[in-house]
Short mmCIF file of C-alpha atoms and ligand atoms in Angstrom, two decimals:
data_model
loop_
_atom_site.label_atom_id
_atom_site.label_comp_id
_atom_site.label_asym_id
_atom_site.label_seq_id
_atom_site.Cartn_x
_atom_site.Cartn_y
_atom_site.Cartn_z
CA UNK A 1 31.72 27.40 9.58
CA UNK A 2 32.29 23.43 8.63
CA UNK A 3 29.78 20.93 10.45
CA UNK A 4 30.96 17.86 12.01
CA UNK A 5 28.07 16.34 10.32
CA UNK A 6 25.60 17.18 8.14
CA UNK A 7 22.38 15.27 7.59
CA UNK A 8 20.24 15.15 3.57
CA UNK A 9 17.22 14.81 4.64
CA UNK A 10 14.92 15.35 7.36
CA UNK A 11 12.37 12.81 8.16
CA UNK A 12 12.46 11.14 11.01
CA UNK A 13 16.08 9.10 10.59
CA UNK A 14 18.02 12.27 9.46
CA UNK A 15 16.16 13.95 12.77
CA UNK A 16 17.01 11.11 14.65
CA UNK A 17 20.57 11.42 13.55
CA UNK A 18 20.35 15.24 14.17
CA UNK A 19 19.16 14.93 18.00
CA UNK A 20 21.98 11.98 18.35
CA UNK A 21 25.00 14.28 16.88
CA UNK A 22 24.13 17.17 19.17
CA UNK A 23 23.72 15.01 22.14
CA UNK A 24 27.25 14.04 21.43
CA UNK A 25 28.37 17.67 21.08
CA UNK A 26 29.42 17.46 17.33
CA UNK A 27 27.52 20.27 15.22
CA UNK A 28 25.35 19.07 13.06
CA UNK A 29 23.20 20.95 10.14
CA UNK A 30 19.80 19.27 8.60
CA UNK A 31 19.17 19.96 5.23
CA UNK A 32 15.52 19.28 3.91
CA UNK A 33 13.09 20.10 1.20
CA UNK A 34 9.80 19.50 2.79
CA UNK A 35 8.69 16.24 1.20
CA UNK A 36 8.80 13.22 4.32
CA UNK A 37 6.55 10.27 3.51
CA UNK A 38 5.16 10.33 7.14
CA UNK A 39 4.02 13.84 6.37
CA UNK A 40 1.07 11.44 4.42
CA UNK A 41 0.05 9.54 7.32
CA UNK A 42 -3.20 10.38 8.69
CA UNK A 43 -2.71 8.27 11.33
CA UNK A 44 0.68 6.01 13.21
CA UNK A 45 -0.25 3.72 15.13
CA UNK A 46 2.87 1.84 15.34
CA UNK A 47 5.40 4.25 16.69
CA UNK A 48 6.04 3.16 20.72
CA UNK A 49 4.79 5.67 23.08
CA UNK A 50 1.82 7.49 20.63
CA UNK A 51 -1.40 5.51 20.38
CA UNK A 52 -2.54 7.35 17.47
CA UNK A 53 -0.34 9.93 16.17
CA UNK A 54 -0.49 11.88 12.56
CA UNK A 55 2.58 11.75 11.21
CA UNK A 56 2.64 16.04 10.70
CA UNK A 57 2.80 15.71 14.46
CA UNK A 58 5.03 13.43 15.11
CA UNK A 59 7.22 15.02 12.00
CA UNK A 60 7.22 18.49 14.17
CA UNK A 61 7.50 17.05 17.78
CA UNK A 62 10.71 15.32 16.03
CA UNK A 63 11.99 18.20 14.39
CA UNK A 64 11.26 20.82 17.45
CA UNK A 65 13.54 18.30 19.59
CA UNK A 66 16.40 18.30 17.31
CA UNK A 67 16.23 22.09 16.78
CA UNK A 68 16.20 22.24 20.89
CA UNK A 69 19.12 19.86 21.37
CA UNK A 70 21.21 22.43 19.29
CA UNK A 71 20.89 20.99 15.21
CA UNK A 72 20.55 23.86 12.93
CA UNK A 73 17.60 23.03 10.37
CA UNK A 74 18.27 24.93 7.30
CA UNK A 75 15.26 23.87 4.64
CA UNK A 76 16.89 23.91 1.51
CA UNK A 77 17.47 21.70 -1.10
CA UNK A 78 20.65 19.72 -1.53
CA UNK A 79 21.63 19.92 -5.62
CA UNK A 80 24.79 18.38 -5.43
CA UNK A 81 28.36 16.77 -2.94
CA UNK A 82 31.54 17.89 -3.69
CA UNK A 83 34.56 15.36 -1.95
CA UNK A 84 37.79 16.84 -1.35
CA UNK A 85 39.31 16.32 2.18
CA UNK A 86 35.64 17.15 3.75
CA UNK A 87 32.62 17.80 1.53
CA UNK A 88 31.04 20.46 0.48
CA UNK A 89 27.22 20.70 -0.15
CA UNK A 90 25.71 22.85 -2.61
CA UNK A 91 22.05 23.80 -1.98
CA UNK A 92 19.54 26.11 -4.57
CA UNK A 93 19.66 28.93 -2.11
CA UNK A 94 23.25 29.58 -3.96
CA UNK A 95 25.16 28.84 -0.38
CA UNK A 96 27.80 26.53 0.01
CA UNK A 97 28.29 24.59 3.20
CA UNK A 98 31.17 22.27 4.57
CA UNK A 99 31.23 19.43 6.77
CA UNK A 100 33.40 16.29 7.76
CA UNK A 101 31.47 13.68 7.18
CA UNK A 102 27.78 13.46 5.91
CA UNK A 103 24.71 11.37 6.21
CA UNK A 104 22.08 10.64 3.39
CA UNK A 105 18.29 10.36 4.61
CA UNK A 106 16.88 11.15 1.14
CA UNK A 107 14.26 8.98 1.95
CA UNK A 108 12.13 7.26 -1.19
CA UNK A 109 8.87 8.32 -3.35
CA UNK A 110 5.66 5.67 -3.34
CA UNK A 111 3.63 7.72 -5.52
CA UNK A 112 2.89 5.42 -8.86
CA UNK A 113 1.45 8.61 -10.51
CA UNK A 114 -1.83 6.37 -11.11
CA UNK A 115 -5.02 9.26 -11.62
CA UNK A 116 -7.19 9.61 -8.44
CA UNK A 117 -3.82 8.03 -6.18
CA UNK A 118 -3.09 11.21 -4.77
CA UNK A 119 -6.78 12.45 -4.05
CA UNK A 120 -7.41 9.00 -1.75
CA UNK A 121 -4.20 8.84 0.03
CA UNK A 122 -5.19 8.08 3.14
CA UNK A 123 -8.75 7.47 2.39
CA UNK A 124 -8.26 4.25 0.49
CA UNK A 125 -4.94 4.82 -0.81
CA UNK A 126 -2.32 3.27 1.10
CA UNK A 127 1.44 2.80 0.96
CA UNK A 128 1.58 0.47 3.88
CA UNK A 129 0.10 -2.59 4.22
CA UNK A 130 1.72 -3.14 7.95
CA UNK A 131 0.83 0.10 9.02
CA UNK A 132 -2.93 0.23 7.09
CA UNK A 133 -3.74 -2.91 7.01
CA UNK A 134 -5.91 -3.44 10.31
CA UNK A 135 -8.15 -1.02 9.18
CA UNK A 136 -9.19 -2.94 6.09
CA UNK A 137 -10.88 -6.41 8.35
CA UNK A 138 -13.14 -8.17 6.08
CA UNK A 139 -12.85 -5.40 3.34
CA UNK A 140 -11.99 -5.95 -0.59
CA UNK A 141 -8.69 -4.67 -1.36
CA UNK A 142 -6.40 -4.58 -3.94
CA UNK A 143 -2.43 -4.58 -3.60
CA UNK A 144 -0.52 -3.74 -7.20
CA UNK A 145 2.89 -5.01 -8.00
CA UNK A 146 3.58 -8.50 -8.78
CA UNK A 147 7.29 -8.35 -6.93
CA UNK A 148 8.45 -9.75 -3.67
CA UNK A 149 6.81 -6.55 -1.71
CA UNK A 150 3.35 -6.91 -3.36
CA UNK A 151 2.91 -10.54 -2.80
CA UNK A 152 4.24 -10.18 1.19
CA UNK A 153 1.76 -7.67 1.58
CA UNK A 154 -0.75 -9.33 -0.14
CA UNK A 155 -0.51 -12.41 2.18
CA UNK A 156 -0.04 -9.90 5.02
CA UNK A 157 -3.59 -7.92 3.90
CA UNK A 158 -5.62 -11.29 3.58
CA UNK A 159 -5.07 -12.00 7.85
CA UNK A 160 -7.22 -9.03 8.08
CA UNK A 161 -9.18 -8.46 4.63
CA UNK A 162 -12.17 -10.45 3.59
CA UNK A 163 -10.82 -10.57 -0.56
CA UNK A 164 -6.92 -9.53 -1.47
CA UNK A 165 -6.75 -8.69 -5.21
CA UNK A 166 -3.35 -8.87 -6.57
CA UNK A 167 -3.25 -6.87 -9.87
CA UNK A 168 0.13 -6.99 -11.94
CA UNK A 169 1.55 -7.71 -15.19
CA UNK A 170 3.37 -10.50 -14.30
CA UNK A 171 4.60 -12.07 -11.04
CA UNK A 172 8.42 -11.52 -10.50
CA UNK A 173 8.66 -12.31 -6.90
CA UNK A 174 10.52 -15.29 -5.08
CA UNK A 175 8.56 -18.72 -6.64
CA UNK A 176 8.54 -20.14 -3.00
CA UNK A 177 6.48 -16.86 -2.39
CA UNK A 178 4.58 -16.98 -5.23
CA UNK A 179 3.41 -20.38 -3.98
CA UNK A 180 1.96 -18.67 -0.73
CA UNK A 181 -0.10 -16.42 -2.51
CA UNK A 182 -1.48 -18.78 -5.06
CA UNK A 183 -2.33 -20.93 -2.45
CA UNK A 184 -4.20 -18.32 -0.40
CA UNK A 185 -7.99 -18.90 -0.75
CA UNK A 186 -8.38 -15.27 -0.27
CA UNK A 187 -6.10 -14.00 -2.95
CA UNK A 188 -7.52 -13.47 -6.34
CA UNK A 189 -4.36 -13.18 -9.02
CA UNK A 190 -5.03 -10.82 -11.93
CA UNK A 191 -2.44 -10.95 -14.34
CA UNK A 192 -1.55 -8.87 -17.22
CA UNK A 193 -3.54 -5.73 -15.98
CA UNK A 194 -2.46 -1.86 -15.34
CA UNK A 195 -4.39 0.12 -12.72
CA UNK A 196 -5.19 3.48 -14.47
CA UNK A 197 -7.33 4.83 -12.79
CA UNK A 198 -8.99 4.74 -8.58
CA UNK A 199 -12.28 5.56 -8.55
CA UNK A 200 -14.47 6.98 -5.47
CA UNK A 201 -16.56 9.61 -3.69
CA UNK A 202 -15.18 10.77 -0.45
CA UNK A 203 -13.06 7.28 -0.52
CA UNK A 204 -11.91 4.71 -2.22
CA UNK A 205 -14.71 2.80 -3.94
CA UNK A 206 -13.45 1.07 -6.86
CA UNK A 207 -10.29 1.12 -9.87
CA UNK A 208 -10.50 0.81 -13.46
CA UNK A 209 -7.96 -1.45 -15.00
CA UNK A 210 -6.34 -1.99 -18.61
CA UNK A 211 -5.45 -5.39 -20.08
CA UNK A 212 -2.27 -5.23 -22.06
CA UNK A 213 -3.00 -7.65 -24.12
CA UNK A 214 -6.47 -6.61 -25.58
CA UNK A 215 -6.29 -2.78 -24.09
CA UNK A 216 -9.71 -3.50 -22.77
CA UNK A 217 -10.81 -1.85 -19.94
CA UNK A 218 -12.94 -3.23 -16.11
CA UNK A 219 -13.74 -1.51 -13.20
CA UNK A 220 -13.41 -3.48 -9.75
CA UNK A 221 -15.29 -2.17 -6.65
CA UNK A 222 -13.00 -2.35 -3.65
CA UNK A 223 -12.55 -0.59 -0.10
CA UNK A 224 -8.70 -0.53 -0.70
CA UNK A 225 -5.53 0.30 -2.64
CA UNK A 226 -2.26 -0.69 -1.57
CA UNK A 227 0.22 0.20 -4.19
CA UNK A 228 4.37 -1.05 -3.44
CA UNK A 229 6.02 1.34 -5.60
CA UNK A 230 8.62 2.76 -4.01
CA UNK A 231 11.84 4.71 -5.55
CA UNK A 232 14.94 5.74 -2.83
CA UNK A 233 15.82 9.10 -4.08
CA UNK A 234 19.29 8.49 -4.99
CA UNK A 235 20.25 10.74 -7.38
CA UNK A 236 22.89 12.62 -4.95
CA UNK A 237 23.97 9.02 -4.21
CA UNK A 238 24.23 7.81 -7.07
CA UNK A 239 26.61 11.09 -8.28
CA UNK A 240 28.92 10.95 -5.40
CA UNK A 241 29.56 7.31 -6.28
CA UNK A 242 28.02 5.39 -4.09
CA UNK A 243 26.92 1.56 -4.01
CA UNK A 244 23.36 0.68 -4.62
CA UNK A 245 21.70 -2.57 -4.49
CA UNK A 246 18.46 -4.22 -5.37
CA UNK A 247 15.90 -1.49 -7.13
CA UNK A 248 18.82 1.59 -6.03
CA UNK A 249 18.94 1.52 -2.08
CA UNK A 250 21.80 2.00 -1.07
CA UNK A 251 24.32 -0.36 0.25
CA UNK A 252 25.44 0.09 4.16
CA UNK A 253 27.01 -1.99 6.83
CA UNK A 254 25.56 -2.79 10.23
CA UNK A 255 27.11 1.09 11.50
CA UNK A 256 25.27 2.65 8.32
CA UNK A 257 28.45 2.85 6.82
CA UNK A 258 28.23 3.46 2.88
CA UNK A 259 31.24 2.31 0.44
CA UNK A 260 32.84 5.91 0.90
CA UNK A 261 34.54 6.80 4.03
CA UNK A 262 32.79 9.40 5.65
CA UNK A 263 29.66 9.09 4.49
CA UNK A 264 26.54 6.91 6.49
CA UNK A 265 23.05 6.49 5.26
CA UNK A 266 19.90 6.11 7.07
CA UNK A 267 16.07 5.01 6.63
CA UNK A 268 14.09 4.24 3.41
CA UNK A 269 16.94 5.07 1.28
CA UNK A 270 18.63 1.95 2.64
CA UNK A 271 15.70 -0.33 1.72
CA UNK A 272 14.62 -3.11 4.13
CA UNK A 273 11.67 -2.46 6.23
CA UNK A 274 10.28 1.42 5.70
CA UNK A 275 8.73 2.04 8.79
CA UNK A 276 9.27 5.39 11.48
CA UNK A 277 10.78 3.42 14.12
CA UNK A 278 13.62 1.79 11.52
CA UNK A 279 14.46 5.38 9.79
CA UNK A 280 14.85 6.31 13.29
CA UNK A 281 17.37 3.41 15.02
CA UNK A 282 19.51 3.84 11.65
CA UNK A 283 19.66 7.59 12.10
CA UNK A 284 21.05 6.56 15.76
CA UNK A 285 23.01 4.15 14.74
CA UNK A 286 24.30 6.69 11.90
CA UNK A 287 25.04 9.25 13.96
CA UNK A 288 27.14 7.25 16.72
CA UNK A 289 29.26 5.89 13.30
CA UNK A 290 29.97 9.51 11.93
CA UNK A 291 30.97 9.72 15.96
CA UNK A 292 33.38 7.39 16.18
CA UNK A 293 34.70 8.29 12.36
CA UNK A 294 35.26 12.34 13.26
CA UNK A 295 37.03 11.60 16.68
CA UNK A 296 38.45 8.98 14.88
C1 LIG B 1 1.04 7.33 3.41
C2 LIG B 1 2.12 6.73 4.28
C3 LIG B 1 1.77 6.20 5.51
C4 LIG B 1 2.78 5.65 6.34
N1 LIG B 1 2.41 5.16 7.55
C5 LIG B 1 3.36 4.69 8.39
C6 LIG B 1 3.01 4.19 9.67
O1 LIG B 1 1.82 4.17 10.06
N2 LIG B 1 4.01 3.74 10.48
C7 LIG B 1 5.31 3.73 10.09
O2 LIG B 1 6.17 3.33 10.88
N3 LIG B 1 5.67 4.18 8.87
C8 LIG B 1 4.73 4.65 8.01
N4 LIG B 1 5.08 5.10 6.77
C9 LIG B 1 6.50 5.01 6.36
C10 LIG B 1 7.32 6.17 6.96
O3 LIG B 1 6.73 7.40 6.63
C11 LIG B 1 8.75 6.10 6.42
O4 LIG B 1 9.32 4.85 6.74
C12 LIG B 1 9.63 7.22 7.02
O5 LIG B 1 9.09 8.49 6.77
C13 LIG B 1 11.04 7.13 6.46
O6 LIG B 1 11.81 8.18 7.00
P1 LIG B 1 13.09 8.75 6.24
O7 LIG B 1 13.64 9.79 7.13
O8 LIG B 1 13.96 7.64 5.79
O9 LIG B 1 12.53 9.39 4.88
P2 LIG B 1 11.44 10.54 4.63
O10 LIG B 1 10.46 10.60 5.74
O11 LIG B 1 10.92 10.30 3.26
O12 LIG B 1 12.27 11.89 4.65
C14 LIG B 1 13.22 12.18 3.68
C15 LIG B 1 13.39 13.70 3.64
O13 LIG B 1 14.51 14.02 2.82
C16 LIG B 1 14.21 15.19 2.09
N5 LIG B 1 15.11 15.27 0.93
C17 LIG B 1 15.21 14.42 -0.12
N6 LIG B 1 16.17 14.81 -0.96
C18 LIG B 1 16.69 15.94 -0.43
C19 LIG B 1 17.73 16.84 -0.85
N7 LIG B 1 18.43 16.62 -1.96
N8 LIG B 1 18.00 17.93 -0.08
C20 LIG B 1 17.30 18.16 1.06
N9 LIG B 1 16.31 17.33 1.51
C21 LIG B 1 16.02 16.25 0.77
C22 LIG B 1 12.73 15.03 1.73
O14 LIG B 1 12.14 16.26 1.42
C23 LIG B 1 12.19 14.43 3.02
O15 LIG B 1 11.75 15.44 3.90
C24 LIG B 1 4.13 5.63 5.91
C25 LIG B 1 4.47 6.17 4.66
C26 LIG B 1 3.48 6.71 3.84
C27 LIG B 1 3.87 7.28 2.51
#
């Protein structure tokens, strides 16, 4: 059978875009291997209409919709995108699948592979400072990255936190936001410096951190770790052809259109700002695009 559309990815913007497509009677097929980012939060707060929500749940109450509005979910992994007239996916299960148009929610990986990171996610560890942050008032924390991310979130942190570290090798961010921070009374710069390791007991208590210029090593007790690493998984992307931007997002128009006809992206693979309720409004706005493209 060929799909009208099918969706790479499903987190909550290729779900979104799933639960759109059926709703407007095309046939749409998920693809997914498991691995959503909001799978890792302990707790949204931020998503409209859920007070507190983990993100497992609000992954399944998402996914359970779009399987009841008629989207087959098939959870396999997509290795590779042929383009003739359609496209055809290939997935490790050996099958071959066809659609007419497609939609990439790949998503993109935080996870700085720093030792300790993965044990405190979510108990120190956090990817997030909008999301995170208002848990940390009149904590120490630290935020590491010296780019345009890591210094907006630093500012963003020290509203709520009593002490914002800011641990880099060197600042590469905007100078006009490099100002803010240096001006910020409670942001302490540390240059030169790798995190290698985060330290606690049941949470976060502390990192240990390398110079690069003398290899010596500190510790710093903190409440906190925000780390701004994040990597879109392009890879399919980047094979079919695609246009990619500023650290590999990839490139889309207002309708989620990419540079190749037929093909729309959606959520954290896009860049901008990586939130649920984003991923989800460009999976919408995704999915009404692939619309208008099949009924042309
Ligand atoms: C610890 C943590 C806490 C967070 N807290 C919040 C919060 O409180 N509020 C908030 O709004 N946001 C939060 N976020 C951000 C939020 O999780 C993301 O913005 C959101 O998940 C992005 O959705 P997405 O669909 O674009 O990508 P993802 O959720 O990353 O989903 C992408 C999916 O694509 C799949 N995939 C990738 N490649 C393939 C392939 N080749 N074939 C098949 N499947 C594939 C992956 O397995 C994955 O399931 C948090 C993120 C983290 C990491």
């Amino acid at each position: 059978m060929e799909y009208d559309i099918a969706i790479v990815g499903g987190g909550p913007a290729g779900l979104t875009t799933g639960i759109y497509a059926a709703r407007s009677k095309l046939t749409a097929i998920i693809f997914d291997s498991g691995a959503s980012q909001i799978a890792e939060a302990l707790t949204i707060e931020n998503y409209p209409g859920f007070k507190h929500v983990s993100g497992e749940e609000l992954l399944a109450k998402m996914r359970k919709q779009a399987e009841l509005a008629g989207v087959k979910i098939a959870d396999e992994l997509i290795i590779d995108i042929l383009k003739d007239t359609d496209y055809t996916l290939l997935s490790t299960s050996g099958k071959n699948y066809t659609a007419k148009s497609i939609i990439l929610a790949m998503g993109a990986t935080h996870n700085a592979g720093i030792k300790g990171e993965v044990d405190f996610i979510g108990r120190g560890v956090s990817y997030c400072a909008i999301c995170d942050g208002i848990f940390f008032r009149d904590r120490v924390v630290a935020v590491i990255g010296g780019g345009n991310t890591a210094i907006e979130e630093a500012i963003f942190l020290a509203q709520h936190a009593k002490k914002v570290y800011l641990i880099c090798k060197n600042l590469n961010a905007d100078p006009a936001l490099q100002d803010k921070a240096i001006e910020n009374p409670k942001i302490e710069i540390s240059l030169d410096k790798r995190v290698v390791e985060i330290t606690g007991d049941k949470m976060v208590g502390g990192i240990t951190m390398m110079d690069y210029k003398n290899r010596e090593r500190m510790n710093l007790s903190l409440d906190g770790v925000f780390i701004t690493t994040s990597i879109p998984v392009n890879q399919l992307a980047k094979k079919l052809g695609l246009e990619t931007g500023n650290g590999g997002y990839l490139i889309t128009d207002h309708q989620q259109k990419t540079n190749i006809k037929g093909i729309f992206s959606a959520g954290d693979i896009t860049g901008g700002l990586k939130q649920v309720v984003v991923a989800c409004s460009e999976g919408a706005i995704a999915a009404m695009a692939a619309y208008d493209y099949i009924k042309g």
